[in-house]
Amino acid sequence: MSETLSKDSKLQQEIDQLREILRDHNYRYYVLDDPQVPDAEYDRLFRQLKKIEEENPDLITPDSPTQRVGAQALDEFHQVTHRVPMLSLDNVFNEEELQAFDKRLKDRLDSEDTVEYVCEPKLDGLAVSLIYENGLLVQAATRGDGQTGEDITQNIRTIGSIPLKLIGSGYPSQLEVRGEVFMPLPGFNRMNQKAAENGDKVFANPRNAAAGSLRQLDSKITATRPLDMYCYSIGFVEGGEMPQRHFDILQQLKEWGFKINPEIRLAQGAEQCQQYHDDILAKRDKLPYEIDGIVYKVNDIGLQQRLGFVSRAPRWATAHKFPAQEELTTLLDVEFQVGRTGALTPVARLEPVSVGGVTVSNATLHNMDEVERMGLCIGDTVVIYRAGDVIPKVVRPIPEKRPADAEPIVMPTHCPVCDSAIEKHADEAVARCSGGLYCQAQVKEAIKHFASRRAMDVDGLGDKLVEQFVDEGLIKHVADLFHLTVEQVAGLERMGEKSAKNLIDALEASKATTLQRFIYGLGIREVGEATALNLANFYGSLENVQQASQESLLSVPDVGPVVAEHIHRFFQQSHNLEVIHDLQNSGVHWPEVEVDHEAEKPLEGLTYVLTGTLSQMGRDQAKQYLQQLGAKVSGSVSKKTHCVVAGENAGSKLTKAESLGIDILDEEGFISFLREQQLLD
Ligand code: IVH
């Protein structure tokens, strides 16, 4: 009996420990954005916990890191009544209105004292309420009409930066935390790009994407969406005390594991608030999320209580709105751009309009499915949206404003650049020009790709120059690059003798490359850097890749039937082989890649970390060498790291490696190691 008990308690201990470790990794990854272990290590621990839980289902608890995604989809969302209503905010639109707001407060408080404010970016997402009981997340709800919202607990639990269990201690037994759920721009762009490629619906903006993601009845779908949350206030509190200043409340929430916007600052009086507004507005386009203004809140909770509320907004806070990012304009025309792989993208030509301070006269329409979905016509009045690093886009037409002479948008039957036939496969969302390297547009894009940093890395060969070369008839395909002469280049507009010579030197230098870069540079459809590396390592030589059958290609890591077919077809085409031949004749070369599938890679199973600046090669290059030797290259130093390659000005990673007693290679040591491995001359 006692034996079983101790066995059970040992198991419980193991589970508790694993959960604690996973929670901590999760927190460092999602909240601090500073992962301590490689993803693979996290996955391993996760699987370990999952396995124990599967074998002992009675030990599963809702706060376990394995329980973020719900097992079953819901039929509907239940209504939830907010114990403390979720209010909205009044707005100010300029400095005078901000000063008037500040003055109103002072008048009401009957004091001349400068008011201390907390200034926060106003995120453009969705307000949610999270309820924690004894530190465990028990309910999450949307704002709804402020009185009643919807129970979205199952979906909120999938957001990695939201704690299922609070960290530390001292939290009230009942605590409601409020904040904004949003979709960061990089994730939003990635998601939309994928959707456009697959012919799926693209979201008009990150806010809609976040809203759509939270409205899923199946939390498995929500779990795939890159959502995040910044907390900005509390609701009801019972069984515990909270600080008496808003700023301190936020710091406290941060200690319990929530994410708080790092831009939040204190300001003394209206003038400093305005300064904060101007600073944030200036960097709005660089922030990795959308904001539509600033929120100013009186810091002192006692003063907040004295000021109280008017109808549905607090008197002690206001939103300072930024200029709109959506505007109306006219769709003048639709042109079709041809990409590297021939894909045709409809591009809207617009009556120029200022959106959020930038003049927009072109916007992407993604693909024809999207155009049809919107029912767009030339001549329509359209809503244009632009934000941050998002390419301006047409959101929707306003059908009521459609003029009588509006024209439908039709996909051309022939390429607008080379007049070859346009093809559209039934299983693909995009239509393509069939001209291949005959099409100047595709040639230009192919050359830009070939010369790009991660491919042949031709220093100084920018997009404009490539276009000039092709337009002037100096080059017809990538191999012609190496036939250019200083005289030809110097003859171009805005090109001196000196820069022409530099370019020719750079072209010459780029000839010494690697097999991986070369394969990647060829621009075979779906062959990115990772696949190129796998091909190089698997086959060892270009000849072997060229001759590989589709079946053999399927044995290469990462290569599926579609990619295998693209690769095979590429090397079947004689014009591609001629270009490759020409390139090799011009002197493009790479060190031999040794393949012996049985042979051990010297760094197999080892984890390397790169830090600091290497003077003789870029970080991408160093990473490639390490991977080629079998190492896993991680972004952070942990006990699992085997070696750190430290260049100039290496910082905290180096210090950490030293404290953990991990091997450290300086640049010189690294280079001589690469020489020993015959990766460098
Ligand atoms: S405070 C009583 N802080 O703006 C104060 N709201 O118009 C209530 N929002 O529904 C909100 N960022 O969704 C606050 N830092 C921030 C905010 C923020 C975005 C949204 C929130 C709210 C709306 C109010």
XYZ file of C-alpha atoms and ligand atoms in Angstrom:
705
model
C 0.000 0.000 0.000
C 2.601 2.496 1.065
C 4.613 1.444 -1.945
C 1.777 2.365 -4.339
C 1.295 5.631 -2.538
C 4.905 6.580 -2.864
C 4.833 5.512 -6.499
C 1.821 7.737 -7.083
C 3.331 10.660 -5.273
C 6.544 10.207 -7.224
C 4.595 10.313 -10.460
C 2.727 13.387 -9.271
C 6.044 14.982 -8.403
C 7.400 14.243 -11.854
C 4.284 15.688 -13.493
C 4.419 18.806 -11.307
C 8.060 19.289 -12.141
C 7.560 18.875 -15.880
C 4.634 21.301 -15.826
C 6.647 23.872 -13.916
C 9.545 23.621 -16.366
C 7.243 23.819 -19.379
C 5.387 26.793 -17.892
C 8.663 28.550 -17.362
C 9.855 27.863 -20.920
C 6.509 28.964 -22.227
C 6.689 32.193 -20.243
C 10.198 32.948 -21.444
C 9.261 32.222 -25.035
C 5.904 33.980 -25.315
C 6.001 36.674 -22.647
C 9.678 37.605 -22.313
C 10.472 36.770 -25.937
C 13.713 35.279 -24.662
C 13.627 31.488 -25.042
C 16.078 29.575 -22.889
C 15.974 26.252 -24.676
C 15.765 25.195 -28.324
C 12.288 24.334 -29.586
C 13.274 20.681 -29.842
C 13.995 20.523 -26.127
C 10.634 22.082 -25.318
C 8.911 19.602 -27.618
C 10.690 16.715 -25.954
C 9.575 17.739 -22.456
C 6.067 18.403 -23.758
C 5.832 14.945 -25.274
C 7.156 13.419 -22.077
C 4.413 15.097 -20.039
C 1.782 14.265 -22.615
C 2.743 10.613 -22.500
C 2.526 10.403 -18.710
C -0.841 12.162 -18.818
C -2.133 9.801 -21.476
C -1.175 6.871 -19.305
C -2.693 8.518 -16.229
C -5.685 10.535 -17.445
C -6.923 11.068 -13.883
C -3.871 13.237 -13.228
C -4.693 15.732 -16.001
C -5.558 19.204 -14.697
C -6.833 22.149 -16.761
C -3.749 24.250 -15.987
C -1.392 21.690 -17.517
C 0.580 23.109 -20.480
C -0.754 20.184 -22.532
C -4.330 21.396 -22.080
C -4.240 24.591 -24.125
C -6.236 23.290 -27.084
C -9.746 22.043 -26.369
C -10.599 18.501 -27.382
C -14.007 19.345 -28.752
C -15.420 22.135 -30.854
C -18.275 24.133 -29.289
C -21.814 24.367 -30.700
C -22.076 28.009 -29.707
C -20.546 30.565 -27.344
C -22.323 31.093 -24.027
C -23.214 34.545 -22.812
C -21.307 35.950 -19.861
C -22.365 38.922 -17.745
C -19.468 41.132 -16.679
C -19.448 41.744 -12.923
C -17.834 45.111 -13.561
C -18.962 46.604 -16.894
C -16.306 46.907 -19.585
C -16.281 50.574 -20.482
C -15.234 52.424 -23.566
C -13.135 55.573 -23.824
C -13.789 59.132 -24.858
C -11.548 60.521 -27.566
C -9.384 63.560 -28.155
C -8.049 64.273 -31.628
C -5.470 67.030 -31.106
C -3.347 68.876 -28.586
C -6.030 71.438 -27.676
C -8.513 68.713 -26.886
C -5.887 66.926 -24.809
C -5.220 70.112 -22.841
C -8.943 70.626 -22.375
C -9.201 67.073 -21.015
C -6.369 67.737 -18.553
C -7.945 71.035 -17.486
C -11.362 69.442 -16.968
C -9.783 66.931 -14.603
C -7.997 69.595 -12.601
C -11.172 71.678 -12.395
C -13.113 68.684 -11.180
C -10.446 67.823 -8.635
C -10.289 71.491 -7.721
C -6.506 71.396 -7.830
C -3.701 73.096 -9.720
C -1.341 70.162 -9.175
C 0.120 68.508 -12.262
C -1.716 65.252 -12.929
C 0.392 62.143 -13.366
C -0.736 59.993 -16.298
C 0.107 56.541 -17.537
C 0.493 56.658 -21.336
C -0.236 53.452 -23.226
C -0.411 52.591 -26.914
C -4.028 51.932 -27.867
C -3.911 48.544 -29.496
C -6.302 47.800 -32.308
C -7.546 44.385 -31.338
C -10.303 43.051 -29.117
C -10.887 43.740 -25.445
C -11.124 40.602 -23.337
C -11.681 39.824 -19.689
C -9.806 36.985 -17.973
C -10.937 35.627 -14.618
C -8.468 33.898 -12.317
C -9.584 31.982 -9.259
C -6.807 31.104 -6.859
C -4.354 31.790 -9.654
C -6.035 29.564 -12.258
C -7.649 30.873 -15.427
C -11.307 29.884 -15.157
C -13.061 32.123 -17.656
C -12.307 34.402 -20.572
C -14.886 36.578 -22.274
C -15.219 39.153 -25.026
C -16.300 42.683 -24.194
C -19.550 42.348 -26.158
C -21.741 45.376 -25.424
C -19.803 46.095 -22.248
C -22.418 44.424 -20.018
C -22.525 40.948 -21.567
C -19.952 39.225 -23.723
C -19.267 35.722 -24.984
C -17.418 32.964 -23.207
C -14.288 32.351 -25.286
C -12.273 30.539 -22.610
C -11.441 27.627 -24.883
C -9.945 29.944 -27.515
C -8.108 32.217 -25.099
C -6.377 29.224 -23.543
C -4.571 28.592 -26.863
C -2.730 31.944 -26.675
C 0.765 31.128 -25.463
C 1.402 34.456 -23.719
C -1.663 34.142 -21.481
C -0.909 32.250 -18.256
C -3.209 29.347 -17.437
C -1.748 29.568 -13.945
C -0.285 32.718 -12.403
C 3.392 32.861 -11.545
C 4.582 33.692 -8.036
C 2.320 34.469 -5.113
C 0.263 37.157 -3.414
C -2.482 37.297 -6.001
C -6.080 37.884 -4.885
C -8.224 34.753 -4.746
C -10.463 36.306 -7.413
C -8.859 38.507 -10.010
C -10.174 39.823 -13.301
C -7.498 40.956 -15.737
C -8.366 42.906 -18.874
C -6.443 43.614 -21.999
C -6.334 43.552 -25.740
C -5.934 40.426 -27.858
C -4.271 41.260 -31.166
C -2.446 39.699 -34.071
C 1.162 40.917 -34.463
C 1.958 42.144 -37.982
C 4.620 39.591 -38.995
C 2.248 36.720 -38.196
C -0.645 38.497 -39.873
C 1.374 39.049 -43.050
C 2.538 35.443 -43.121
C -0.974 34.147 -42.598
C -2.451 36.352 -45.330
C 0.307 35.525 -47.774
C -0.377 31.840 -47.308
C -4.115 32.401 -47.670
C -3.566 34.346 -50.911
C -1.362 31.593 -52.318
C -3.980 28.991 -51.493
C -6.782 31.113 -52.870
C -8.312 31.373 -49.379
C -9.956 34.422 -47.924
C -7.446 37.054 -46.848
C -8.208 39.221 -43.823
C -8.582 42.941 -44.438
C -6.537 43.887 -41.367
C -5.002 42.358 -38.215
C -8.019 43.385 -36.142
C -10.413 41.395 -38.308
C -7.972 38.510 -38.318
C -7.820 38.541 -34.499
C -11.608 38.810 -34.242
C -12.127 36.012 -36.754
C -9.658 33.827 -34.880
C -11.360 34.333 -31.515
C -14.768 33.652 -33.032
C -13.848 30.082 -33.976
C -15.955 27.420 -32.324
C -13.086 24.983 -32.780
C -10.128 26.024 -30.647
C -7.819 23.894 -32.796
C -8.189 26.566 -35.483
C -7.566 29.400 -33.027
C -4.433 27.596 -31.869
C -2.920 27.923 -35.356
C -3.421 31.712 -35.398
C -0.566 33.932 -34.212
C -2.435 35.773 -31.450
C -0.986 37.705 -28.548
C -2.281 39.797 -25.656
C -1.183 42.882 -23.719
C -2.963 43.461 -20.424
C -3.982 47.009 -19.527
C -6.242 46.935 -16.464
C -8.068 44.912 -13.851
C -11.788 44.373 -13.265
C -13.127 42.922 -10.039
C -10.805 41.849 -7.247
C -11.650 39.791 -4.175
C -9.598 38.234 -1.446
C -6.493 40.339 -1.889
C -5.147 43.825 -2.361
C -3.902 45.537 -5.489
C -1.523 48.527 -5.657
C -2.997 52.012 -5.518
C -1.414 53.261 -8.714
C -2.334 52.078 -12.192
C 1.324 51.861 -13.206
C 2.105 49.650 -10.198
C -0.898 47.441 -10.974
C 0.558 46.817 -14.420
C 3.977 45.997 -12.930
C 2.282 43.596 -10.532
C 0.429 41.898 -13.402
C 3.734 41.562 -15.180
C 5.193 39.766 -12.176
C 2.314 37.324 -12.190
C 3.178 36.375 -15.767
C 1.172 38.707 -18.005
C 2.511 40.595 -20.960
C 2.441 44.369 -20.586
C 3.198 46.701 -23.487
C 6.877 47.722 -23.176
C 6.119 51.220 -24.506
C 4.038 52.209 -21.456
C 5.406 55.350 -19.728
C 4.517 57.822 -17.001
C 3.873 61.447 -17.970
C 3.491 64.555 -15.818
C 0.731 66.719 -17.284
C -0.708 67.205 -20.758
C 2.510 68.428 -22.350
C 4.420 65.221 -21.588
C 1.403 63.220 -22.778
C 1.555 65.066 -26.108
C 5.301 64.383 -26.318
C 4.660 60.673 -25.759
C 1.942 60.745 -28.421
C 4.340 62.335 -30.935
C 7.115 59.851 -30.139
C 4.861 56.835 -30.576
C 3.241 58.236 -33.717
C 6.726 58.674 -35.206
C 7.504 55.031 -34.638
C 4.035 53.683 -35.368
C 5.159 52.122 -38.662
C 8.006 50.303 -36.936
C 5.931 48.695 -34.200
C 5.209 45.013 -34.811
C 1.490 45.516 -34.073
C -1.258 47.923 -35.019
C -2.234 50.818 -32.818
C -4.870 53.422 -33.466
C -3.892 55.935 -30.806
C -2.683 56.511 -27.263
C -4.612 56.017 -24.019
C -3.887 58.402 -21.127
C -4.988 57.220 -17.699
C -4.768 59.045 -14.366
C -2.204 57.057 -12.401
C -3.553 57.524 -8.871
C -6.444 55.100 -8.230
C -7.773 57.399 -5.461
C -8.047 60.228 -7.991
C -9.643 57.832 -10.499
C -12.315 57.039 -7.934
C -12.952 60.720 -7.196
C -13.309 61.453 -10.906
C -15.658 58.535 -11.633
C -17.540 57.907 -14.880
C -19.814 59.637 -17.347
C -22.287 57.341 -19.094
C -20.102 54.519 -20.399
C -16.624 56.029 -20.202
C -14.349 56.933 -17.312
C -13.579 60.620 -16.717
C -10.045 59.682 -15.683
C -8.950 58.331 -19.075
C -9.112 59.298 -22.706
C -7.934 58.008 -26.073
C -5.846 60.268 -28.332
C -6.675 58.954 -31.779
C -4.166 58.733 -34.636
C -5.067 59.598 -38.231
C -7.156 56.885 -39.868
C -5.502 54.054 -41.766
C -8.491 53.488 -43.976
C -9.561 55.969 -46.635
C -11.815 56.071 -49.670
C -10.562 56.538 -53.205
C -11.320 55.482 -56.791
C -10.053 52.358 -58.482
C -8.708 53.725 -61.775
C -7.427 50.504 -63.288
C -6.128 47.030 -62.536
C -2.788 45.891 -63.912
C -1.236 42.468 -63.692
C 2.294 42.022 -62.370
C 4.319 38.980 -63.321
C 6.464 37.407 -60.600
C 9.543 35.192 -60.767
C 7.560 32.019 -61.211
C 5.189 33.676 -63.679
C 2.420 34.149 -61.119
C 0.109 37.009 -62.058
C -0.870 39.380 -59.267
C -3.594 41.943 -59.856
C -2.479 45.388 -58.706
C -4.898 48.267 -58.194
C -4.022 51.672 -59.658
C -5.722 54.252 -57.488
C -6.568 57.913 -57.462
C -3.761 58.991 -55.077
C -4.996 59.320 -51.498
C -3.279 60.049 -48.206
C -3.705 57.144 -45.778
C -2.264 57.627 -42.290
C 0.067 60.322 -43.644
C 1.407 58.431 -46.702
C 0.226 58.897 -50.290
C -1.014 55.654 -51.744
C -1.574 55.188 -55.483
C -1.153 51.396 -55.821
C -2.509 48.563 -53.732
C -2.364 44.803 -53.929
C -5.405 42.733 -54.805
C -3.692 39.407 -53.945
C -5.326 37.174 -56.582
C -8.342 36.971 -58.855
C -10.355 34.906 -56.376
C -10.069 37.843 -54.007
C -11.180 40.294 -56.731
C -14.189 38.118 -57.460
C -15.016 37.672 -53.811
C -15.151 41.441 -53.404
C -17.114 41.861 -56.641
C -14.765 44.685 -57.570
C -15.133 46.812 -60.736
C -12.876 49.427 -62.317
C -14.338 52.835 -61.465
C -15.513 51.701 -58.017
C -15.049 53.773 -54.918
C -12.970 51.534 -52.681
C -11.810 51.394 -49.070
C -8.001 51.401 -48.903
C -6.143 50.178 -45.875
C -2.509 50.767 -45.011
C -0.649 50.159 -41.780
C 2.889 49.613 -40.593
C 4.792 47.311 -42.858
C 1.601 46.084 -44.480
C 1.410 46.704 -48.218
C -1.603 48.945 -48.920
C -4.609 46.945 -49.957
C -8.101 47.300 -51.269
C -10.474 46.199 -48.528
C -13.806 46.385 -50.374
C -15.765 48.446 -52.850
C -18.720 50.652 -51.898
C -21.351 49.266 -54.295
C -23.745 52.180 -53.699
C -21.179 54.506 -55.208
C -20.606 52.446 -58.347
C -20.715 54.629 -61.485
C -22.806 53.548 -64.498
C -19.690 53.017 -66.621
C -17.887 50.762 -64.125
C -16.067 47.942 -65.902
C -15.492 44.356 -64.817
C -11.940 43.187 -64.083
C -10.849 40.402 -66.394
C -7.807 38.231 -66.185
C -5.806 38.664 -69.402
C -5.508 35.595 -71.619
C -1.960 36.611 -72.553
C 0.971 37.851 -70.505
C 1.022 41.670 -70.371
C 4.818 41.559 -70.648
C 5.665 38.811 -73.167
C 2.281 37.909 -74.659
C 2.667 34.199 -73.887
C -0.497 32.351 -72.939
C -1.693 32.556 -69.339
C -2.329 29.205 -67.688
C -4.321 28.409 -64.611
C -4.333 24.961 -63.125
C -7.574 23.919 -61.524
C -5.838 23.058 -58.252
C -3.970 26.370 -57.992
C -5.285 29.752 -56.941
C -2.883 31.718 -59.104
C -2.670 32.044 -62.879
C 0.781 32.020 -64.475
C 2.459 33.276 -67.606
C 3.685 30.282 -69.578
C 6.603 32.253 -71.066
C 9.213 31.066 -68.556
C 12.600 32.607 -69.254
C 11.267 34.060 -72.488
C 9.222 36.488 -70.389
C 11.208 39.618 -69.492
C 9.294 40.084 -66.265
C 10.193 36.583 -65.125
C 13.775 37.049 -66.285
C 14.118 40.233 -64.247
C 12.768 38.563 -61.141
C 14.905 35.479 -61.735
C 18.056 37.599 -62.003
C 17.175 39.617 -58.896
C 16.740 36.361 -57.024
C 19.960 34.869 -58.385
C 21.976 37.926 -57.340
C 20.286 38.293 -53.945
C 22.111 38.150 -50.639
C 21.166 34.602 -49.728
C 21.890 33.284 -53.215
C 24.972 34.461 -55.160
C 25.231 37.611 -53.048
C 26.395 40.011 -55.761
C 27.285 43.155 -53.890
C 25.790 46.326 -55.379
C 23.503 44.647 -57.921
C 20.175 46.151 -56.889
C 16.729 45.669 -58.425
C 16.838 48.913 -60.428
C 20.104 47.962 -62.057
C 18.828 44.512 -63.024
C 15.794 46.129 -64.641
C 18.011 48.526 -66.567
C 20.213 45.677 -67.807
C 17.245 43.708 -69.067
C 15.470 46.752 -70.535
C 18.635 47.797 -72.367
C 18.972 44.294 -73.756
C 22.352 43.764 -72.055
C 21.274 40.557 -70.388
C 18.685 37.992 -71.360
C 19.267 35.449 -68.611
C 21.299 35.077 -65.436
C 24.401 33.737 -67.159
C 24.704 36.972 -69.165
C 25.539 38.756 -65.913
C 29.033 37.337 -66.130
C 29.519 38.562 -69.696
C 28.959 42.185 -68.762
C 31.899 44.514 -69.300
C 32.917 47.638 -67.420
C 32.235 49.716 -70.584
C 28.702 48.359 -70.932
C 27.863 49.018 -67.303
C 29.477 52.466 -67.300
C 27.335 53.368 -70.301
C 24.171 53.157 -68.212
C 22.422 56.142 -66.739
C 23.805 57.291 -63.384
C 26.679 54.813 -63.552
C 30.258 56.036 -63.328
C 33.375 54.179 -64.382
C 34.215 53.511 -60.744
C 30.897 51.948 -59.746
C 30.868 49.973 -62.997
C 34.248 48.531 -62.096
C 33.063 47.755 -58.565
C 30.092 45.862 -59.933
C 32.201 43.779 -62.279
C 34.563 42.999 -59.383
C 31.606 41.996 -57.229
C 30.327 39.718 -59.979
C 33.744 38.163 -60.233
C 33.915 37.620 -56.476
C 30.451 36.063 -56.403
C 31.615 33.266 -58.686
C 33.154 31.527 -55.687
C 30.017 30.236 -54.065
C 28.565 27.094 -52.515
C 26.467 24.386 -54.113
C 23.599 25.235 -51.789
C 23.591 28.935 -52.732
C 23.829 28.043 -56.396
C 20.879 25.654 -56.276
C 18.844 28.156 -54.279
C 19.792 30.910 -56.763
C 18.400 28.939 -59.690
C 14.972 29.846 -58.387
C 13.352 26.445 -58.808
C 9.771 26.670 -57.590
C 9.349 25.775 -53.914
C 13.087 25.289 -53.458
C 14.050 27.597 -50.622
C 17.355 27.740 -48.790
C 16.655 24.762 -46.563
C 15.668 22.508 -49.458
C 18.686 23.683 -51.434
C 20.939 22.714 -48.543
C 19.298 19.310 -48.272
C 19.736 18.726 -51.989
C 23.389 19.748 -51.872
C 24.120 17.506 -48.910
C 22.161 14.589 -50.254
C 23.563 14.538 -53.772
C 26.928 16.206 -53.267
C 27.150 17.536 -56.802
C 25.038 19.485 -59.227
C 25.292 16.697 -61.799
C 23.719 14.283 -59.339
C 20.870 16.678 -58.563
C 20.293 17.221 -62.293
C 20.113 13.516 -62.955
C 18.023 12.600 -59.944
C 14.759 10.858 -60.684
C 11.570 12.056 -59.088
C 11.577 8.971 -56.954
C 15.089 9.540 -55.716
C 14.254 13.178 -54.930
C 11.550 11.975 -52.573
C 14.251 10.544 -50.305
C 15.722 13.991 -49.702
C 14.607 15.390 -46.350
C 11.832 17.956 -46.786
C 11.096 17.094 -50.427
C 7.549 15.965 -51.176
C 5.963 14.977 -54.500
C 5.160 18.550 -55.596
C 8.672 19.848 -54.925
C 10.207 16.734 -56.486
C 8.205 17.394 -59.623
C 9.283 21.045 -59.783
C 12.941 20.085 -59.387
C 12.737 17.300 -61.927
C 10.920 19.451 -64.454
C 13.393 22.302 -64.025
C 16.326 20.106 -64.985
C 14.417 18.581 -67.912
C 14.272 21.897 -69.691
C 17.145 22.402 -72.068
C 17.237 26.180 -71.710
C 17.809 25.799 -67.969
C 20.649 23.362 -68.614
C 22.188 25.765 -71.117
C 22.118 28.580 -68.554
C 23.759 26.343 -65.949
C 26.398 25.285 -68.435
C 27.091 28.884 -69.354
C 27.403 29.848 -65.659
C 29.920 27.102 -65.004
C 31.872 28.057 -68.123
C 32.034 31.616 -66.818
C 33.811 30.309 -63.771
C 31.050 29.909 -61.185
C 32.362 27.277 -58.803
C 31.941 25.878 -55.327
C 33.884 23.628 -53.007
C 33.111 19.988 -53.334
C 30.457 18.686 -50.996
C 31.290 15.356 -49.576
C 28.451 12.935 -49.338
C 28.517 9.679 -47.742
C 25.126 8.941 -46.382
C 26.627 6.620 -43.847
C 29.448 8.961 -42.909
C 29.107 10.737 -39.659
C 28.820 14.456 -39.802
C 31.409 15.803 -37.380
C 28.902 18.046 -35.587
C 25.919 15.699 -35.728
C 23.886 15.921 -32.536
C 25.637 19.069 -31.329
C 23.968 22.404 -30.727
C 25.846 25.558 -31.682
C 25.009 29.172 -30.983
C 26.319 32.103 -33.015
C 26.761 35.468 -31.343
C 28.503 38.761 -32.032
C 29.749 39.908 -35.427
C 32.040 37.824 -37.595
C 34.279 39.936 -39.778
C 34.878 37.375 -42.518
C 31.390 36.095 -43.124
C 27.787 36.876 -42.370
C 25.852 35.038 -39.752
C 23.731 33.265 -42.369
C 26.867 31.914 -43.974
C 28.302 30.721 -40.674
C 25.000 29.059 -39.854
C 24.996 27.298 -43.189
C 28.488 25.887 -42.615
C 27.530 24.606 -39.199
C 24.376 22.982 -40.510
C 26.327 21.445 -43.336
C 28.506 19.797 -40.726
C 25.456 18.420 -38.989
C 25.145 20.899 -36.122
C 21.876 22.330 -34.960
C 22.126 26.113 -34.743
C 20.093 27.616 -31.944
C 19.332 31.231 -31.054
C 19.888 30.951 -27.335
C 22.460 29.574 -24.939
C 21.407 26.929 -22.445
C 22.891 23.978 -20.660
C 22.210 22.008 -23.829
C 24.506 24.205 -25.921
C 27.730 22.495 -26.879
C 29.643 25.383 -28.340
C 29.276 29.120 -28.864
C 30.931 30.825 -31.828
C 31.604 34.338 -30.580
C 32.477 37.183 -32.927
C 33.214 40.829 -32.114
C 31.101 42.547 -29.472
C 29.460 39.350 -28.304
C 27.257 40.196 -25.346
C 25.052 38.338 -22.913
C 25.101 35.028 -24.769
C 28.867 34.872 -24.434
C 28.726 35.766 -20.747
C 26.122 33.087 -20.189
C 28.150 30.502 -22.082
C 31.176 31.361 -19.950
C 29.205 31.008 -16.758
C 27.907 27.612 -17.883
C 31.391 26.488 -18.862
C 30.409 25.917 -22.495
C 33.095 25.675 -25.193
C 33.709 28.956 -26.954
C 35.275 29.416 -30.376
C 36.443 32.839 -31.466
C 36.349 33.808 -35.119
C 39.885 32.710 -35.778
C 39.259 29.306 -34.233
C 36.037 28.944 -36.164
C 37.694 29.781 -39.484
C 40.514 27.330 -38.945
C 37.972 24.669 -38.003
C 36.084 25.326 -41.257
C 39.382 25.054 -43.128
C 40.091 21.728 -41.468
C 36.686 20.593 -42.639
C 37.617 21.859 -46.114
C 34.700 24.219 -46.239
C 37.047 27.174 -46.692
C 40.200 27.538 -48.771
S -8.491 51.004 -21.181
C -11.959 52.165 -18.832
N -6.204 50.696 -22.417
O -9.901 50.603 -26.499
C -10.857 51.943 -19.751
N -8.209 50.293 -23.624
O -12.297 52.497 -26.536
C -11.155 50.909 -20.744
N -7.872 49.546 -25.903
O -12.505 48.523 -25.471
C -10.116 50.559 -21.657
N -5.664 49.552 -25.871
O -10.436 47.419 -26.414
C -7.540 50.643 -22.524
N -4.107 50.421 -23.393
C -5.449 50.371 -23.485
C -6.106 49.973 -24.664
C -7.498 49.958 -24.697
C -6.758 49.310 -26.591
C -9.244 49.393 -26.449
C -10.085 48.482 -25.602
C -11.351 49.263 -25.279
C -11.274 50.400 -26.258
C -11.870 51.621 -25.595
